[in-house]
């Protein structure tokens, strides 16, 4: 009962994070292993808050002096993973945006040339548009 309030705050925080994560599952298209890892993280977090002596025991078994040190080391590793994951996601998005911008530029250039040269745009797929689509596909490759 001595640590009731801090335990309550930490557990409510963990459960709140879990609820926010669960609510955004359909929007974020998270991978299954991320869902499992986050769920496991919340369960371990709640257990560690309720039983801090068990964390200290585990730390001693692993050769770490205190349970808080073990938690810190695990959080440093988790932060490194999150940083790497964010970097890779941004790099992927930048590549997709670049490909999209190239495709839009090619299509706009074709449209501008058609207007400038007085060619009538053909609905569907003219040879020029098919060539531009092939060019934009080769840019992506």
Short mmCIF file of C-alpha atoms in Angstrom, two decimals:
data_model
loop_
_atom_site.label_atom_id
_atom_site.label_comp_id
_atom_site.label_asym_id
_atom_site.label_seq_id
_atom_site.Cartn_x
_atom_site.Cartn_y
_atom_site.Cartn_z
CA UNK A 1 0.00 0.00 0.00
CA UNK A 2 3.05 2.20 0.44
CA UNK A 3 3.55 2.62 -3.32
CA UNK A 4 -0.11 2.52 -4.35
CA UNK A 5 -0.31 5.93 -6.04
CA UNK A 6 2.79 5.63 -8.18
CA UNK A 7 1.81 2.10 -9.17
CA UNK A 8 -1.67 3.33 -10.09
CA UNK A 9 -0.26 6.16 -12.24
CA UNK A 10 2.18 3.83 -14.02
CA UNK A 11 -0.44 1.17 -14.69
CA UNK A 12 -3.00 3.71 -15.93
CA UNK A 13 -0.30 5.14 -18.22
CA UNK A 14 0.53 1.70 -19.62
CA UNK A 15 -3.11 0.80 -20.18
CA UNK A 16 -3.74 4.20 -21.80
CA UNK A 17 -0.87 3.64 -24.23
CA UNK A 18 -2.25 0.20 -25.05
CA UNK A 19 -5.73 1.60 -25.72
CA UNK A 20 -4.38 4.34 -28.01
CA UNK A 21 -2.31 1.75 -29.86
CA UNK A 22 -5.26 -0.61 -30.22
CA UNK A 23 -7.54 2.19 -31.48
CA UNK A 24 -5.06 3.10 -34.22
CA UNK A 25 -4.46 -0.49 -35.40
CA UNK A 26 -6.85 -0.17 -38.31
CA UNK A 27 -5.40 3.19 -39.31
CA UNK A 28 -1.69 2.54 -38.90
CA UNK A 29 -1.57 -0.90 -40.57
CA UNK A 30 0.86 -2.15 -37.96
CA UNK A 31 2.57 -5.44 -38.57
CA UNK A 32 1.52 -8.37 -36.41
CA UNK A 33 4.89 -8.70 -34.70
CA UNK A 34 4.75 -5.05 -33.64
CA UNK A 35 1.32 -5.61 -32.12
CA UNK A 36 2.53 -8.67 -30.26
CA UNK A 37 5.70 -6.92 -29.07
CA UNK A 38 3.78 -3.89 -27.83
CA UNK A 39 1.20 -6.04 -26.06
CA UNK A 40 3.98 -8.02 -24.42
CA UNK A 41 5.68 -4.75 -23.42
CA UNK A 42 2.50 -3.53 -21.70
CA UNK A 43 2.00 -6.81 -19.84
CA UNK A 44 5.64 -6.89 -18.67
CA UNK A 45 5.41 -3.23 -17.70
CA UNK A 46 2.33 -3.79 -15.54
CA UNK A 47 3.95 -6.86 -13.96
CA UNK A 48 7.16 -4.92 -13.23
CA UNK A 49 5.16 -2.13 -11.59
CA UNK A 50 3.26 -4.56 -9.41
CA UNK A 51 6.29 -6.76 -8.55
CA UNK A 52 9.47 -4.60 -8.55
CA UNK A 53 11.35 -7.12 -6.44
CA UNK A 54 11.02 -9.65 -9.26
CA UNK A 55 12.72 -7.21 -11.61
CA UNK A 56 15.57 -6.82 -9.12
CA UNK A 57 15.84 -10.62 -8.84
CA UNK A 58 15.98 -10.93 -12.65
CA UNK A 59 18.62 -8.19 -12.79
CA UNK A 60 20.78 -10.10 -10.31
CA UNK A 61 20.35 -13.29 -12.35
CA UNK A 62 21.51 -11.45 -15.47
CA UNK A 63 24.48 -9.88 -13.70
CA UNK A 64 23.06 -6.37 -13.44
CA UNK A 65 23.26 -4.63 -10.07
CA UNK A 66 19.72 -3.26 -9.72
CA UNK A 67 16.35 -3.73 -11.33
CA UNK A 68 16.22 -0.08 -12.33
CA UNK A 69 19.51 -0.49 -14.20
CA UNK A 70 18.07 -3.45 -16.08
CA UNK A 71 14.99 -1.43 -17.02
CA UNK A 72 17.23 1.42 -18.19
CA UNK A 73 19.32 -0.91 -20.39
CA UNK A 74 16.21 -2.42 -21.94
CA UNK A 75 14.78 1.05 -22.60
CA UNK A 76 18.02 2.14 -24.31
CA UNK A 77 17.76 -0.88 -26.62
CA UNK A 78 14.07 -0.15 -27.28
CA UNK A 79 14.86 3.48 -28.08
CA UNK A 80 17.55 2.38 -30.53
CA UNK A 81 15.05 0.06 -32.22
CA UNK A 82 12.44 2.82 -32.45
CA UNK A 83 14.97 5.26 -33.90
CA UNK A 84 16.10 2.76 -36.54
CA UNK A 85 12.50 1.83 -37.38
CA UNK A 86 11.55 5.49 -37.79
CA UNK A 87 14.59 6.17 -39.97
CA UNK A 88 13.80 3.23 -42.26
CA UNK A 89 10.14 4.25 -42.51
CA UNK A 90 11.05 7.86 -43.43
CA UNK A 91 13.55 6.66 -46.02
CA UNK A 92 10.88 4.43 -47.59
CA UNK A 93 8.38 7.30 -47.64
CA UNK A 94 10.93 9.64 -49.21
CA UNK A 95 11.54 7.12 -51.99
CA UNK A 96 7.81 6.77 -52.62
CA UNK A 97 7.37 10.56 -52.73
CA UNK A 98 10.28 10.87 -55.16
CA UNK A 99 8.77 8.23 -57.45
CA UNK A 100 5.39 9.95 -57.28
CA UNK A 101 6.90 13.36 -58.06
CA UNK A 102 8.73 11.92 -61.07
CA UNK A 103 5.56 10.32 -62.39
CA UNK A 104 3.58 13.53 -61.96
CA UNK A 105 6.35 15.55 -63.67
CA UNK A 106 6.41 13.18 -66.66
CA UNK A 107 2.62 13.25 -67.00
CA UNK A 108 2.48 17.04 -66.68
CA UNK A 109 5.29 17.40 -69.23
CA UNK A 110 3.41 15.22 -71.69
CA UNK A 111 0.22 17.19 -71.16
CA UNK A 112 2.08 20.46 -71.64
CA UNK A 113 3.73 19.18 -74.84
CA UNK A 114 0.38 17.96 -76.18
CA UNK A 115 -1.13 21.42 -75.57
CA UNK A 116 1.88 23.25 -77.00
CA UNK A 117 2.12 21.15 -80.14
CA UNK A 118 -1.62 21.21 -80.67
CA UNK A 119 -2.00 17.46 -80.51
CA UNK A 120 -5.40 16.32 -79.47
CA UNK A 121 -5.29 14.26 -76.31
CA UNK A 122 -6.73 10.82 -76.88
CA UNK A 123 -8.84 9.36 -74.11
CA UNK A 124 -7.64 6.01 -72.91
CA UNK A 125 -4.08 5.43 -73.99
CA UNK A 126 -2.25 7.03 -76.90
CA UNK A 127 1.20 5.90 -77.89
CA UNK A 128 2.74 8.96 -76.28
CA UNK A 129 0.95 8.30 -73.00
CA UNK A 130 1.88 4.62 -73.11
CA UNK A 131 5.53 5.63 -73.69
CA UNK A 132 5.40 8.07 -70.76
CA UNK A 133 3.90 5.40 -68.52
CA UNK A 134 6.68 3.03 -69.58
CA UNK A 135 9.24 5.79 -68.88
CA UNK A 136 7.80 6.41 -65.43
CA UNK A 137 7.87 2.67 -64.72
CA UNK A 138 11.52 2.52 -65.74
CA UNK A 139 12.26 5.43 -63.40
CA UNK A 140 10.76 3.42 -60.53
CA UNK A 141 12.90 0.38 -61.29
#
